[in-house]
Amino acid sequence: MSKNVVIIGNGIAGVTAARYIRKWSDFNITIISAETKHFFSRTALMYIYMGHMRYQDTKPYEDHFWEKNRIDLIHDRVTGIDAAGKSLSLEQGNAINYDVLIIATGSKSRFFGWPGQDLKGVQGLYGIPDLEAMETYTKDINRAVVVGGGLIGIEMVEMLHSRNIPVTFLVRETNYFEHLFPLEESQIINQEIRDHHVDLQLQTELKEALGDNDGRVRAIVSSKDEEIPCQFLGLTTGVAPNIGIVEASDVETNRGVLVDEFLQTNMPDVYAIGDCAEFREDGIGYRRIDQLWYTGRHQGKTVARTICGVQQRYNPPLFFNSAKFFSIEYQTYGTISAKPEEGIETLLWISDRKKELIRINYRKDNQQVVGFNLLGIRFRHALCEKWLLEKRTIDYVLTHLAEANFDPEFYKKYEPELVATYNRQNPDNPVQMAPKKGVLANIFG
Ligand SMILES: Cc1cc2nc3c(=O)[nH]c(=O)nc-3n(C[C@H](O)[C@H](O)[C@H](O)COP(=O)(O)OP(=O)(O)OC[C@H]3O[C@@H](n4cnc5c(N)ncnc54)[C@H](O)[C@@H]3O)c2cc1C
């Protein structure tokens, strides 16, 4: 029997669910979204502002894709969920009935009630409206301040820097990103930020924003009682699940929409996925709330399977993330803790110019590699993932490391240095690198 599946939110989680439900069923599918009619890559927002891409370049699918795949798009805001009556109310359109509902409403910027946070020119960075506001409020300004030392914060700093706007960057911690980065990685990025003439102020918080007579920000006061004049204030102090409409319904929430391991809420036929979902209990290998692109995609696919009749438990993929800090690319695979861990050994190599870093963590007891951190160097994703899933030892990984590298320059210069570092630390168990063979043979072999 055909069902009406309705999805709130056209981000990576909702769209992935729709695509797989179409692949595996003949159900009617409707996606409702308020931000944009079509799905776009949120992670590419910065490149629109910086002029590297236009909005239309960030859409992974052509506009005709949706009609061709019989996925109806409604560009409207859901204002209420009647989970008992299985219907949704919309801001502009008529109410919509559903048989199955997927809540994929994403996140919103999180502010902490600072005096002046509602002034004009004060904002976060999450979606297209933020980009539009940023366009308006960063025209012809003399200085901007960005608060919050995470991935979105540094993106906003780089965006402003690309338009030659001097930036002061307030980071509460002792080093940039130190809650996720080991000290050496943080120090390299601190330096990279300063090399770009950004006024990085560590261990400094926002106290308040001061306005002018038009209600526009004119300065901030830092926790060190310094008044810093600025006409734009970016607040990138984290995101929170965007669940306002869900809180007003019978669907249970905590910080996010509460789901079990099948991504099912407390209400029949109502699921939640992506940034807005919160698992009721810690699972093996997953966090309560994951606000990441690749986990949203994985949850979308998992929930599609269940809705199409094959109940599927959420089994998170291996942890992966990538980013760019000005000119330094970053990749991480598996588990790398910010602080040294009991039972875990680290192999660390940093280039003399301190722009490249390789960290490989492995278990002391059986030598199994558990994670990679890379700065300024890229390894092949599929190969790192394969080694981690196959529980390869550090000897094995170092022996085959040549296969992981994209960069011929690195291949010649840095790889022997990493192996030499290992051999110096382990004189009784030296490793010899194997010459590079076909990459495909390594991935599929
Ligand atoms: C600037 C930036 C950079 C990022 N970089 C990375 C990165 O490098 N790597 C990474 O893994 N992750 C990154 N992320 C996080 C990643 O983009 C998110 O985890 C992911 O986009 C969340 O997808 P989602 O489908 O859960 O929700 P979203 O993409 O937020 O989509 C939800 C949609 O639902 C809509 N919606 C909400 N409520 C309603 C309603 N009531 N009615 C109608 N529509 C509604 C919203 O407007 C939104 O369009 C970044 C995020 C940002 C903001």
Tab-separated table of N, CA and C in Angstrom, residues 155-272:
chain	number	residue	atom	x	y	z
A	155	GLU	N	35.857	29.677	10.026
A	155	GLU	CA	35.322	29.917	8.673
A	155	GLU	C	34.875	31.377	8.549
A	156	MET	N	34.186	31.859	9.575
A	156	MET	CA	33.704	33.243	9.518
A	156	MET	C	34.888	34.216	9.495
A	157	VAL	N	35.918	33.924	10.268
A	157	VAL	CA	37.113	34.775	10.275
A	157	VAL	C	37.724	34.812	8.866
A	158	GLU	N	37.814	33.641	8.251
A	158	GLU	CA	38.415	33.590	6.904
A	158	GLU	C	37.547	34.330	5.886
A	159	MET	N	36.228	34.217	6.040
A	159	MET	CA	35.320	34.932	5.130
A	159	MET	C	35.584	36.443	5.199
A	160	LEU	N	35.657	36.958	6.428
A	160	LEU	CA	35.863	38.395	6.618
A	160	LEU	C	37.240	38.804	6.101
A	161	HIS	N	38.222	37.979	6.409
A	161	HIS	CA	39.595	38.241	5.969
A	161	HIS	C	39.663	38.306	4.443
A	162	SER	N	38.856	37.463	3.760
A	162	SER	CA	38.884	37.441	2.284
A	162	SER	C	38.410	38.777	1.709
A	163	ARG	N	37.685	39.552	2.516
A	163	ARG	CA	37.241	40.880	2.045
A	163	ARG	C	38.060	42.001	2.696
A	164	ASN	N	39.227	41.621	3.179
A	164	ASN	CA	40.163	42.592	3.780
A	164	ASN	C	39.569	43.329	4.974
A	165	ILE	N	38.714	42.690	5.702
A	165	ILE	CA	38.155	43.310	6.916
A	165	ILE	C	39.005	42.847	8.106
A	166	PRO	N	39.640	43.758	8.823
A	166	PRO	CA	40.423	43.344	9.996
A	166	PRO	C	39.511	42.647	11.026
A	167	VAL	N	40.017	41.554	11.579
A	167	VAL	CA	39.184	40.759	12.489
A	167	VAL	C	39.894	40.525	13.814
A	168	THR	N	39.139	40.677	14.890
A	168	THR	CA	39.577	40.203	16.204
A	168	THR	C	38.805	38.927	16.499
A	169	PHE	N	39.526	37.884	16.899
A	169	PHE	CA	38.930	36.553	17.085
A	169	PHE	C	39.078	36.186	18.565
A	170	LEU	N	37.948	36.153	19.283
A	170	LEU	CA	38.001	35.842	20.715
A	170	LEU	C	37.763	34.342	20.932
A	171	VAL	N	38.703	33.710	21.596
A	171	VAL	CA	38.608	32.270	21.872
A	171	VAL	C	38.731	32.075	23.381
A	172	ARG	N	37.752	31.432	23.964
A	172	ARG	CA	37.714	31.284	25.418
A	172	ARG	C	38.859	30.409	25.941
A	173	GLU	N	39.246	29.408	25.150
A	173	GLU	CA	40.213	28.425	25.614
A	173	GLU	C	41.653	28.965	25.511
A	174	THR	N	42.599	28.159	26.016
A	174	THR	CA	44.012	28.552	25.989
A	174	THR	C	44.572	28.492	24.574
A	175	ASN	N	43.973	27.605	23.744
A	175	ASN	CA	44.415	27.455	22.357
A	175	ASN	C	43.196	27.221	21.483
A	176	TYR	N	43.346	27.505	20.181
A	176	TYR	CA	42.244	27.291	19.257
A	176	TYR	C	41.830	25.809	19.244
A	177	PHE	N	40.538	25.541	19.341
A	177	PHE	CA	39.931	24.208	19.165
A	177	PHE	C	40.459	23.154	20.144
A	178	GLU	N	40.871	23.602	21.341
A	178	GLU	CA	41.598	22.677	22.213
A	178	GLU	C	40.715	21.594	22.831
A	179	HIS	N	39.389	21.748	22.748
A	179	HIS	CA	38.556	20.672	23.287
A	179	HIS	C	38.560	19.458	22.354
A	180	LEU	N	38.966	19.651	21.080
A	180	LEU	CA	39.035	18.516	20.155
A	180	LEU	C	40.449	18.251	19.639
A	181	PHE	N	41.303	19.273	19.692
A	181	PHE	CA	42.653	19.130	19.136
A	181	PHE	C	43.685	18.863	20.221
A	182	PRO	N	44.628	17.945	19.979
A	182	PRO	CA	45.806	17.888	20.848
A	182	PRO	C	46.585	19.205	20.733
A	183	LEU	N	47.427	19.472	21.717
A	183	LEU	CA	48.114	20.770	21.810
A	183	LEU	C	48.870	21.137	20.530
A	184	GLU	N	49.598	20.180	19.956
A	184	GLU	CA	50.444	20.502	18.786
A	184	GLU	C	49.598	20.995	17.614
A	185	GLU	N	48.439	20.366	17.376
A	185	GLU	CA	47.558	20.789	16.281
A	185	GLU	C	47.049	22.206	16.562
A	186	SER	N	46.614	22.427	17.819
A	186	SER	CA	46.097	23.748	18.185
A	186	SER	C	47.146	24.828	17.962
A	187	GLN	N	48.391	24.523	18.341
A	187	GLN	CA	49.443	25.546	18.229
A	187	GLN	C	49.738	25.885	16.771
A	188	ILE	N	49.682	24.876	15.911
A	188	ILE	CA	49.909	25.145	14.477
A	188	ILE	C	48.804	26.057	13.952
A	189	ILE	N	47.570	25.803	14.369
A	189	ILE	CA	46.460	26.618	13.850
A	189	ILE	C	46.470	28.014	14.497
A	190	ASN	N	46.850	28.118	15.774
A	190	ASN	CA	47.016	29.459	16.382
A	190	ASN	C	47.943	30.296	15.490
A	191	GLN	N	49.080	29.678	15.108
A	191	GLN	CA	50.075	30.402	14.324
A	191	GLN	C	49.538	30.755	12.934
A	192	GLU	N	48.803	29.800	12.331
A	192	GLU	CA	48.235	30.036	10.991
A	192	GLU	C	47.263	31.229	11.036
A	193	ILE	N	46.484	31.290	12.095
A	193	ILE	CA	45.534	32.416	12.234
A	193	ILE	C	46.316	33.724	12.334
A	194	ARG	N	47.351	33.716	13.162
A	194	ARG	CA	48.140	34.957	13.359
A	194	ARG	C	48.926	35.315	12.100
A	195	ASP	N	49.385	34.295	11.370
A	195	ASP	CA	50.117	34.570	10.116
A	195	ASP	C	49.226	35.307	9.118
A	196	HIS	N	47.917	35.185	9.290
A	196	HIS	CA	46.994	35.901	8.399
A	196	HIS	C	46.547	37.239	9.007
A	197	HIS	N	47.320	37.704	9.976
A	197	HIS	CA	47.112	39.026	10.587
A	197	HIS	C	45.745	39.152	11.264
A	198	VAL	N	45.249	38.042	11.753
A	198	VAL	CA	44.022	38.091	12.544
A	198	VAL	C	44.448	38.323	13.994
A	199	ASP	N	43.735	39.210	14.669
A	199	ASP	CA	44.045	39.514	16.074
A	199	ASP	C	43.404	38.413	16.939
A	200	LEU	N	44.147	37.321	17.125
A	200	LEU	CA	43.632	36.175	17.892
A	200	LEU	C	43.836	36.446	19.376
A	201	GLN	N	42.752	36.508	20.127
A	201	GLN	CA	42.860	36.745	21.576
A	201	GLN	C	42.385	35.491	22.290
A	202	LEU	N	43.356	34.735	22.829
A	202	LEU	CA	43.027	33.493	23.529
A	202	LEU	C	42.612	33.807	24.970
A	203	GLN	N	41.942	32.852	25.583
A	203	GLN	CA	41.452	32.999	26.972
A	203	GLN	C	40.673	34.304	27.149
A	204	THR	N	39.916	34.632	26.137
A	204	THR	CA	39.154	35.882	26.167
A	204	THR	C	37.729	35.610	25.720
A	205	GLU	N	36.778	36.131	26.469
A	205	GLU	CA	35.373	35.910	26.144
A	205	GLU	C	34.682	37.239	25.848
A	206	LEU	N	33.463	37.113	25.380
A	206	LEU	CA	32.641	38.303	25.150
A	206	LEU	C	31.916	38.640	26.455
A	207	LYS	N	31.955	39.909	26.808
A	207	LYS	CA	31.192	40.331	27.990
A	207	LYS	C	29.883	40.960	27.524
A	208	GLU	N	29.997	41.929	26.606
A	208	GLU	CA	28.777	42.549	26.069
A	208	GLU	C	29.057	43.229	24.737
A	209	ALA	N	27.963	43.456	24.000
A	209	ALA	CA	28.070	44.231	22.749
A	209	ALA	C	27.417	45.578	23.005
A	210	LEU	N	28.064	46.640	22.494
A	210	LEU	CA	27.540	48.003	22.699
A	210	LEU	C	26.967	48.518	21.382
A	211	GLY	N	25.816	49.231	21.470
A	211	GLY	CA	25.164	49.706	20.255
A	211	GLY	C	25.276	51.209	20.070
A	212	ASP	N	25.010	51.637	18.819
A	212	ASP	CA	24.953	53.074	18.559
A	212	ASP	C	23.480	53.529	18.587
A	213	ASN	N	23.239	54.779	18.184
A	213	ASN	CA	21.864	55.310	18.286
A	213	ASN	C	20.889	54.611	17.349
A	214	ASP	N	21.416	53.959	16.283
A	214	ASP	CA	20.541	53.241	15.341
A	214	ASP	C	20.337	51.781	15.729
A	215	GLY	N	20.845	51.400	16.875
A	215	GLY	CA	20.679	50.004	17.304
A	215	GLY	C	21.634	49.065	16.598
A	216	ARG	N	22.738	49.592	16.096
A	216	ARG	CA	23.735	48.767	15.414
A	216	ARG	C	24.964	48.630	16.308
A	217	VAL	N	25.592	47.454	16.254
A	217	VAL	CA	26.759	47.244	17.113
A	217	VAL	C	27.861	48.255	16.756
A	218	ARG	N	28.483	48.840	17.785
A	218	ARG	CA	29.585	49.786	17.543
A	218	ARG	C	30.878	49.332	18.219
A	219	ALA	N	30.752	48.388	19.179
A	219	ALA	CA	31.943	47.902	19.892
A	219	ALA	C	31.545	46.689	20.728
A	220	ILE	N	32.547	45.958	21.178
A	220	ILE	CA	32.271	44.923	22.183
A	220	ILE	C	33.168	45.192	23.385
A	221	VAL	N	32.777	44.626	24.515
A	221	VAL	CA	33.643	44.649	25.685
A	221	VAL	C	34.026	43.198	25.955
A	222	SER	N	35.330	42.949	26.055
A	222	SER	CA	35.788	41.575	26.269
A	222	SER	C	35.846	41.268	27.765
A	223	SER	N	36.076	40.004	28.097
A	223	SER	CA	36.169	39.607	29.516
A	223	SER	C	37.398	40.239	30.163
A	224	LYS	N	38.318	40.785	29.347
A	224	LYS	CA	39.476	41.487	29.915
A	224	LYS	C	39.206	42.985	30.022
A	225	ASP	N	37.918	43.332	29.890
A	225	ASP	CA	37.442	44.720	29.995
A	225	ASP	C	38.032	45.648	28.941
A	226	GLU	N	38.430	45.064	27.827
A	226	GLU	CA	38.903	45.893	26.708
A	226	GLU	C	37.701	46.208	25.819
A	227	GLU	N	37.568	47.478	25.444
A	227	GLU	CA	36.510	47.844	24.495
A	227	GLU	C	37.111	47.799	23.086
A	228	ILE	N	36.519	46.974	22.235
A	228	ILE	CA	37.055	46.814	20.873
A	228	ILE	C	36.008	47.348	19.895
A	229	PRO	N	36.291	48.468	19.215
A	229	PRO	CA	35.327	48.997	18.253
A	229	PRO	C	35.128	48.009	17.104
A	230	CYS	N	33.891	47.810	16.669
A	230	CYS	CA	33.604	46.929	15.521
A	230	CYS	C	32.204	47.260	15.017
A	231	GLN	N	31.972	46.959	13.753
A	231	GLN	CA	30.629	47.203	13.186
A	231	GLN	C	29.950	45.887	12.835
A	232	PHE	N	30.630	44.783	13.120
A	232	PHE	CA	30.044	43.458	12.885
A	232	PHE	C	30.552	42.530	13.981
A	233	LEU	N	29.634	41.750	14.528
A	233	LEU	CA	30.010	40.789	15.578
A	233	LEU	C	29.452	39.410	15.215
A	234	GLY	N	30.330	38.467	14.937
A	234	GLY	CA	29.925	37.095	14.616
A	234	GLY	C	29.945	36.253	15.881
A	235	LEU	N	28.820	35.608	16.167
A	235	LEU	CA	28.749	34.747	17.356
A	235	LEU	C	28.726	33.295	16.872
A	236	THR	N	29.854	32.634	16.989
A	236	THR	CA	29.948	31.250	16.509
A	236	THR	C	30.268	30.354	17.698
A	237	THR	N	29.382	30.425	18.674
A	237	THR	CA	29.613	29.736	19.944
A	237	THR	C	28.824	28.431	19.996
A	238	GLY	N	28.687	27.785	18.854
A	238	GLY	CA	28.052	26.477	18.816
A	238	GLY	C	26.650	26.516	18.232
A	239	VAL	N	26.121	25.314	18.013
A	239	VAL	CA	24.756	25.193	17.495
A	239	VAL	C	23.953	24.296	18.433
A	240	ALA	N	22.632	24.443	18.352
A	240	ALA	CA	21.732	23.614	19.168
A	240	ALA	C	20.653	23.061	18.245
A	241	PRO	N	20.098	21.867	18.562
A	241	PRO	CA	19.043	21.323	17.722
A	241	PRO	C	17.878	22.307	17.573
A	242	ASN	N	17.377	22.396	16.345
A	242	ASN	CA	16.313	23.350	16.010
A	242	ASN	C	14.958	22.648	16.183
A	243	ILE	N	14.407	22.701	17.392
A	243	ILE	CA	13.263	21.830	17.688
A	243	ILE	C	12.058	22.587	18.247
A	244	GLY	N	12.012	23.897	17.980
A	244	GLY	CA	10.900	24.693	18.523
A	244	GLY	C	9.532	24.097	18.219
A	245	ILE	N	9.266	23.712	16.963
A	245	ILE	CA	7.926	23.191	16.620
A	245	ILE	C	7.685	21.820	17.255
A	246	VAL	N	8.746	21.093	17.522
A	246	VAL	CA	8.586	19.749	18.095
A	246	VAL	C	8.272	19.857	19.594
A	247	GLU	N	8.891	20.817	20.248
A	247	GLU	CA	8.666	21.003	21.691
A	247	GLU	C	7.198	21.290	21.996
A	248	ALA	N	6.534	21.926	21.039
A	248	ALA	CA	5.123	22.269	21.267
A	248	ALA	C	4.191	21.105	20.913
A	249	SER	N	4.756	19.939	20.574
A	249	SER	CA	3.920	18.793	20.155
A	249	SER	C	4.014	17.655	21.170
A	250	ASP	N	3.388	16.499	20.840
A	250	ASP	CA	3.473	15.331	21.731
A	250	ASP	C	4.747	14.531	21.534
A	251	VAL	N	5.566	14.953	20.600
A	251	VAL	CA	6.824	14.235	20.360
A	251	VAL	C	7.813	14.657	21.443
A	252	GLU	N	8.401	13.640	22.091
A	252	GLU	CA	9.247	13.917	23.254
A	252	GLU	C	10.595	14.533	22.857
A	253	THR	N	11.036	15.523	23.612
A	253	THR	CA	12.324	16.170	23.337
A	253	THR	C	13.128	16.302	24.628
A	254	ASN	N	14.403	16.451	24.447
A	254	ASN	CA	15.288	16.843	25.552
A	254	ASN	C	16.097	18.015	24.992
A	255	ARG	N	17.411	17.811	24.725
A	255	ARG	CA	18.140	18.856	23.982
A	255	ARG	C	17.759	18.789	22.505
A	256	GLY	N	17.489	17.558	22.037
A	256	GLY	CA	17.032	17.332	20.662
A	256	GLY	C	15.747	16.524	20.679
A	257	VAL	N	15.335	16.030	19.517
A	257	VAL	CA	14.152	15.159	19.450
A	257	VAL	C	14.615	13.760	19.860
A	258	LEU	N	14.007	13.208	20.910
A	258	LEU	CA	14.502	11.937	21.452
A	258	LEU	C	14.135	10.769	20.549
A	259	VAL	N	15.143	9.952	20.213
A	259	VAL	CA	14.924	8.789	19.351
A	259	VAL	C	15.603	7.561	19.938
A	260	ASP	N	15.104	6.392	19.511
A	260	ASP	CA	15.789	5.150	19.898
A	260	ASP	C	16.804	4.789	18.812
A	261	GLU	N	17.352	3.591	18.914
A	261	GLU	CA	18.405	3.204	17.965
A	261	GLU	C	17.878	3.020	16.539
A	262	PHE	N	16.533	2.996	16.385
A	262	PHE	CA	15.941	2.927	15.042
A	262	PHE	C	15.519	4.318	14.548
A	263	LEU	N	15.908	5.356	15.294
A	263	LEU	CA	15.614	6.752	14.956
A	263	LEU	C	14.125	7.060	15.066
A	264	GLN	N	13.425	6.239	15.836
A	264	GLN	CA	11.986	6.379	16.056
A	264	GLN	C	11.747	7.211	17.324
A	265	THR	N	10.791	8.122	17.270
A	265	THR	CA	10.455	8.923	18.457
A	265	THR	C	9.442	8.153	19.319
A	266	ASN	N	8.931	8.812	20.347
A	266	ASN	CA	7.922	8.172	21.215
A	266	ASN	C	6.573	8.033	20.509
A	267	MET	N	6.348	8.754	19.414
A	267	MET	CA	5.059	8.713	18.710
A	267	MET	C	5.144	7.749	17.525
A	268	PRO	N	4.084	6.958	17.298
A	268	PRO	CA	4.126	5.999	16.186
A	268	PRO	C	4.345	6.710	14.853
A	269	ASP	N	5.164	6.099	14.015
A	269	ASP	CA	5.425	6.577	12.641
A	269	ASP	C	6.056	7.973	12.584
A	270	VAL	N	6.663	8.394	13.681
A	270	VAL	CA	7.384	9.677	13.646
A	270	VAL	C	8.863	9.403	13.958
A	271	TYR	N	9.732	9.805	13.046
A	271	TYR	CA	11.172	9.586	13.170
A	271	TYR	C	11.891	10.943	13.214
A	272	ALA	N	13.110	10.951	13.745
A	272	ALA	CA	13.919	12.177	13.683
A	272	ALA	C	15.343	11.793	13.309
